[in-house]
PDB file of C-alpha atoms and ligand atoms in Angstrom:
ATOM      1  CA  MET A 187      13.005  -3.610 -13.967  1.00  0.00           C
ATOM      2  CA  THR A 188      11.543  -2.955 -10.538  1.00  0.00           C
ATOM      3  CA  GLN A 189       7.819  -2.909 -10.024  1.00  0.00           C
ATOM      4  CA  LYS A 190       8.037   0.819  -9.384  1.00  0.00           C
ATOM      5  CA  GLU A 191       9.683   1.352 -12.765  1.00  0.00           C
ATOM      6  CA  PHE A 192       7.201  -0.952 -14.447  1.00  0.00           C
ATOM      7  CA  LEU A 193       4.240   0.903 -12.958  1.00  0.00           C
ATOM      8  CA  ALA A 194       5.743   4.246 -13.902  1.00  0.00           C
ATOM      9  CA  MET A 195       5.687   3.120 -17.536  1.00  0.00           C
ATOM     10  CA  LEU A 196       2.128   1.913 -17.338  1.00  0.00           C
ATOM     11  CA  ASP A 197      -0.758   4.083 -18.465  1.00  0.00           C
ATOM     12  CA  GLN A 198      -3.312   2.554 -16.158  1.00  0.00           C
ATOM     13  CA  GLN A 199      -6.221   4.611 -17.414  1.00  0.00           C
ATOM     14  CA  ARG A 200      -5.665   3.442 -20.976  1.00  0.00           C
ATOM     15  CA  ILE A 201      -5.658  -0.155 -19.786  1.00  0.00           C
ATOM     16  CA  VAL A 202      -8.859   0.251 -17.789  1.00  0.00           C
ATOM     17  CA  ASP A 203     -10.469   1.947 -20.785  1.00  0.00           C
ATOM     18  CA  ALA A 204      -9.332  -0.936 -23.008  1.00  0.00           C
ATOM     19  CA  ILE A 205     -10.969  -3.432 -20.652  1.00  0.00           C
ATOM     20  CA  ALA A 206     -14.231  -1.489 -20.730  1.00  0.00           C
ATOM     21  CA  ALA A 207     -14.087  -1.325 -24.532  1.00  0.00           C
ATOM     22  CA  ALA A 208     -13.290  -5.035 -24.866  1.00  0.00           C
ATOM     23  CA  GLU A 209     -16.184  -5.925 -22.606  1.00  0.00           C
ATOM     24  CA  LYS A 210     -18.538  -4.142 -24.992  1.00  0.00           C
ATOM     25  CA  ARG A 211     -17.922  -7.073 -27.349  1.00  0.00           C
ATOM     26  CA  THR A 212     -18.117  -9.955 -24.926  1.00  0.00           C
ATOM     27  CA  SER A 213     -19.643 -11.123 -21.665  1.00  0.00           C
ATOM     28  CA  GLY A 214     -16.143 -12.267 -20.687  1.00  0.00           C
ATOM     29  CA  GLU A 215     -14.684 -10.321 -17.770  1.00  0.00           C
ATOM     30  CA  ILE A 216     -11.104  -9.176 -18.126  1.00  0.00           C
ATOM     31  CA  ARG A 217      -8.677  -8.072 -15.443  1.00  0.00           C
ATOM     32  CA  VAL A 218      -4.995  -7.324 -15.113  1.00  0.00           C
ATOM     33  CA  HIS A 219      -2.885  -8.198 -12.098  1.00  0.00           C
ATOM     34  CA  VAL A 220       0.644  -6.978 -11.441  1.00  0.00           C
ATOM     35  CA  GLN A 221       3.052  -8.176  -8.777  1.00  0.00           C
ATOM     36  CA  PRO A 222       6.854  -8.170  -8.688  1.00  0.00           C
ATOM     37  CA  LEU A 223       7.590 -11.900  -8.612  1.00  0.00           C
ATOM     38  CA  ALA A 224       5.642 -15.078  -9.221  1.00  0.00           C
ATOM     39  CA  ARG A 225       8.073 -16.974  -6.960  1.00  0.00           C
ATOM     40  CA  GLY A 226       7.482 -20.336  -8.586  1.00  0.00           C
ATOM     41  CA  ASP A 227       5.203 -21.694 -11.244  1.00  0.00           C
ATOM     42  CA  ILE A 228       3.475 -18.619 -12.622  1.00  0.00           C
ATOM     43  CA  ARG A 229       0.470 -20.627 -13.732  1.00  0.00           C
ATOM     44  CA  THR A 230      -0.184 -21.951 -10.235  1.00  0.00           C
ATOM     45  CA  VAL A 231       0.261 -18.525  -8.690  1.00  0.00           C
ATOM     46  CA  ALA A 232      -2.061 -16.995 -11.277  1.00  0.00           C
ATOM     47  CA  GLU A 233      -4.718 -19.603 -10.549  1.00  0.00           C
ATOM     48  CA  LYS A 234      -4.556 -18.854  -6.837  1.00  0.00           C
ATOM     49  CA  THR A 235      -4.747 -15.138  -7.524  1.00  0.00           C
ATOM     50  CA  PHE A 236      -7.707 -15.689  -9.831  1.00  0.00           C
ATOM     51  CA  GLU A 237      -9.586 -17.414  -7.021  1.00  0.00           C
ATOM     52  CA  ARG A 238      -8.528 -14.930  -4.392  1.00  0.00           C
ATOM     53  CA  LEU A 239      -9.719 -11.988  -6.477  1.00  0.00           C
ATOM     54  CA  GLY A 240     -13.137 -13.620  -6.737  1.00  0.00           C
ATOM     55  CA  MET A 241     -12.790 -14.038 -10.471  1.00  0.00           C
ATOM     56  CA  THR A 242     -14.499 -17.432 -10.466  1.00  0.00           C
ATOM     57  CA  ARG A 243     -17.720 -15.685  -9.486  1.00  0.00           C
ATOM     58  CA  THR A 244     -19.024 -15.014 -12.978  1.00  0.00           C
ATOM     59  CA  ALA A 245     -22.214 -16.654 -14.218  1.00  0.00           C
ATOM     60  CA  LEU A 246     -20.606 -18.172 -17.300  1.00  0.00           C
ATOM     61  CA  ARG A 247     -17.221 -18.766 -15.676  1.00  0.00           C
ATOM     62  CA  ASN A 248     -15.642 -16.595 -18.313  1.00  0.00           C
ATOM     63  CA  GLY A 249     -13.277 -14.357 -16.418  1.00  0.00           C
ATOM     64  CA  VAL A 250      -9.830 -13.711 -17.885  1.00  0.00           C
ATOM     65  CA  LEU A 251      -6.774 -12.658 -15.931  1.00  0.00           C
ATOM     66  CA  LEU A 252      -3.626 -11.245 -17.439  1.00  0.00           C
ATOM     67  CA  PHE A 253      -1.213 -12.027 -14.612  1.00  0.00           C
ATOM     68  CA  ILE A 254       2.101 -10.168 -14.782  1.00  0.00           C
ATOM     69  CA  ALA A 255       5.172 -10.835 -12.640  1.00  0.00           C
ATOM     70  CA  CYS A 256       6.861  -7.630 -13.715  1.00  0.00           C
ATOM     71  CA  GLU A 257      10.301  -8.048 -12.125  1.00  0.00           C
ATOM     72  CA  GLU A 258      10.640 -11.466 -13.711  1.00  0.00           C
ATOM     73  CA  GLN A 259       9.383 -10.122 -17.044  1.00  0.00           C
ATOM     74  CA  ARG A 260       6.867 -12.938 -17.162  1.00  0.00           C
ATOM     75  CA  PHE A 261       3.142 -13.144 -17.587  1.00  0.00           C
ATOM     76  CA  THR A 262       0.386 -15.653 -18.161  1.00  0.00           C
ATOM     77  CA  ILE A 263      -3.145 -15.345 -19.473  1.00  0.00           C
ATOM     78  CA  LEU A 264      -5.629 -17.374 -17.508  1.00  0.00           C
ATOM     79  CA  GLY A 265      -9.217 -17.996 -18.560  1.00  0.00           C
ATOM     80  CA  ASP A 266     -11.824 -19.540 -16.289  1.00  0.00           C
ATOM     81  CA  ARG A 267     -13.188 -22.999 -16.986  1.00  0.00           C
ATOM     82  CA  GLY A 268     -16.200 -21.774 -18.968  1.00  0.00           C
ATOM     83  CA  ILE A 269     -13.745 -20.497 -21.558  1.00  0.00           C
ATOM     84  CA  ASP A 270     -11.614 -23.650 -21.533  1.00  0.00           C
ATOM     85  CA  GLU A 271     -14.722 -25.706 -22.250  1.00  0.00           C
ATOM     86  CA  LYS A 272     -15.583 -23.711 -25.365  1.00  0.00           C
ATOM     87  CA  VAL A 273     -12.475 -22.457 -27.098  1.00  0.00           C
ATOM     88  CA  PRO A 274      -9.903 -24.463 -29.058  1.00  0.00           C
ATOM     89  CA  ALA A 275      -6.575 -25.395 -27.497  1.00  0.00           C
ATOM     90  CA  GLY A 276      -3.982 -22.689 -27.856  1.00  0.00           C
ATOM     91  CA  PHE A 277      -6.650 -20.007 -27.778  1.00  0.00           C
ATOM     92  CA  TRP A 278      -4.372 -17.550 -25.979  1.00  0.00           C
ATOM     93  CA  ASP A 279      -1.136 -18.459 -27.732  1.00  0.00           C
ATOM     94  CA  GLU A 280      -1.165 -15.778 -30.380  1.00  0.00           C
ATOM     95  CA  ILE A 281      -2.073 -13.051 -27.929  1.00  0.00           C
ATOM     96  CA  ALA A 282       0.657 -14.237 -25.568  1.00  0.00           C
ATOM     97  CA  ALA A 283       3.256 -14.397 -28.352  1.00  0.00           C
ATOM     98  CA  LYS A 284       2.506 -10.824 -29.409  1.00  0.00           C
ATOM     99  CA  LEU A 285       2.598  -9.581 -25.845  1.00  0.00           C
ATOM    100  CA  THR A 286       5.945 -11.268 -25.264  1.00  0.00           C
ATOM    101  CA  ILE A 287       7.425  -9.326 -28.186  1.00  0.00           C
ATOM    102  CA  ARG A 288       5.836  -6.093 -27.017  1.00  0.00           C
ATOM    103  CA  PHE A 289       7.312  -6.546 -23.557  1.00  0.00           C
ATOM    104  CA  GLN A 290      10.727  -7.252 -25.057  1.00  0.00           C
ATOM    105  CA  HIS A 291      10.484  -3.904 -26.825  1.00  0.00           C
ATOM    106  CA  GLY A 292       9.406  -2.172 -23.643  1.00  0.00           C
ATOM    107  CA  GLU A 293       5.976  -1.439 -25.114  1.00  0.00           C
ATOM    108  CA  LEU A 294       4.138  -2.248 -21.930  1.00  0.00           C
ATOM    109  CA  THR A 295       0.939  -0.266 -22.166  1.00  0.00           C
ATOM    110  CA  ASP A 296       0.568  -0.739 -25.922  1.00  0.00           C
ATOM    111  CA  GLY A 297       1.155  -4.451 -25.548  1.00  0.00           C
ATOM    112  CA  ILE A 298      -1.335  -4.875 -22.730  1.00  0.00           C
ATOM    113  CA  VAL A 299      -3.956  -2.776 -24.507  1.00  0.00           C
ATOM    114  CA  GLU A 300      -3.461  -4.819 -27.672  1.00  0.00           C
ATOM    115  CA  ALA A 301      -3.784  -8.077 -25.724  1.00  0.00           C
ATOM    116  CA  ILE A 302      -6.999  -6.877 -24.091  1.00  0.00           C
ATOM    117  CA  GLU A 303      -8.441  -5.787 -27.445  1.00  0.00           C
ATOM    118  CA  SER A 304      -7.591  -9.148 -28.993  1.00  0.00           C
ATOM    119  CA  ALA A 305      -9.001 -11.037 -26.031  1.00  0.00           C
ATOM    120  CA  GLY A 306     -12.258  -9.108 -26.290  1.00  0.00           C
ATOM    121  CA  ARG A 307     -12.502  -9.750 -30.011  1.00  0.00           C
ATOM    122  CA  GLN A 308     -11.741 -13.458 -29.739  1.00  0.00           C
ATOM    123  CA  LEU A 309     -13.963 -14.008 -26.729  1.00  0.00           C
ATOM    124  CA  GLY A 310     -16.818 -12.232 -28.457  1.00  0.00           C
ATOM    125  CA  ALA A 311     -17.113 -15.154 -30.865  1.00  0.00           C
ATOM    126  CA  TYR A 312     -17.788 -17.569 -28.017  1.00  0.00           C
ATOM    127  CA  PHE A 313     -19.262 -15.263 -25.406  1.00  0.00           C
ATOM    128  CA  PRO A 314     -21.112 -12.471 -27.150  1.00  0.00           C
ATOM    129  CA  ARG A 315     -22.225  -9.598 -25.016  1.00  0.00           C
ATOM    130  CA  ALA A 316     -25.942  -9.636 -24.239  1.00  0.00           C
ATOM    131  CA  SER A 317     -27.959  -6.435 -24.219  1.00  0.00           C
ATOM    132  CA  ASP A 318     -28.496  -6.819 -20.470  1.00  0.00           C
ATOM    133  CA  ASP A 319     -24.825  -7.396 -19.739  1.00  0.00           C
ATOM    134  CA  VAL A 320     -23.656  -6.736 -16.202  1.00  0.00           C
ATOM    135  CA  ASP A 321     -20.100  -5.725 -15.344  1.00  0.00           C
ATOM    136  CA  GLU A 322     -19.569  -8.705 -13.075  1.00  0.00           C
ATOM    137  CA  LEU A 323     -15.949  -7.935 -12.285  1.00  0.00           C
ATOM    138  CA  ALA A 324     -14.877  -4.317 -11.954  1.00  0.00           C
ATOM    139  CA  ASN A 325     -12.553  -3.209 -14.738  1.00  0.00           C
ATOM    140  CA  GLU A 326      -9.368  -2.715 -12.842  1.00  0.00           C
ATOM    141  CA  ILE A 327      -5.710  -3.413 -12.497  1.00  0.00           C
ATOM    142  CA  ASN A 328      -4.925  -5.224  -9.287  1.00  0.00           C
ATOM    143  CA  ILE A 329      -1.494  -4.238  -8.030  1.00  0.00           C
ATOM    144  CA  GLU A 330       0.190  -6.044  -5.171  1.00  0.00           C
ATOM    145  CA  PRO A 331       3.636  -5.699  -3.630  1.00  0.00           C
TER     146      PRO A 331
HETATM  147 CA1   CA B 691     -19.914  -8.222 -18.366  1.00  0.00          CA
HETATM  148 CA1   CA B 692     -15.493  -6.055 -16.167  1.00  0.00          CA
END
């Protein structure tokens, strides 16, 4: 699938709305990034992207990036170090496993929305949303060629 085809199947508004809804449960800040190819170790590329997008600039270091290399049909979920320090190992595994199946079935938007909902729910246990919560990272999908 080309990135153009992938994006055509994506309901971006639903995804942005899902991020906003998830962030009503948690102070964690969720974003989605889409590019065609990771060109190498997806984890390393995602980490660089995380930095470049300024996602380390949250007070509790609890940003989360769903990084998608759409033409390689690969993704990774990256949480900032504040999350790694608090949650058990394999915290993202179940979400990632479900999303993998969704992608295999071509259920892109549904899968991403489900992953965001789950991330918000799970993060809420460790990073509850305070009444004075600030939207530290704009709820958006970052798309790059
Ligand atoms: Ca917030
Ligand atoms: Ca946000």
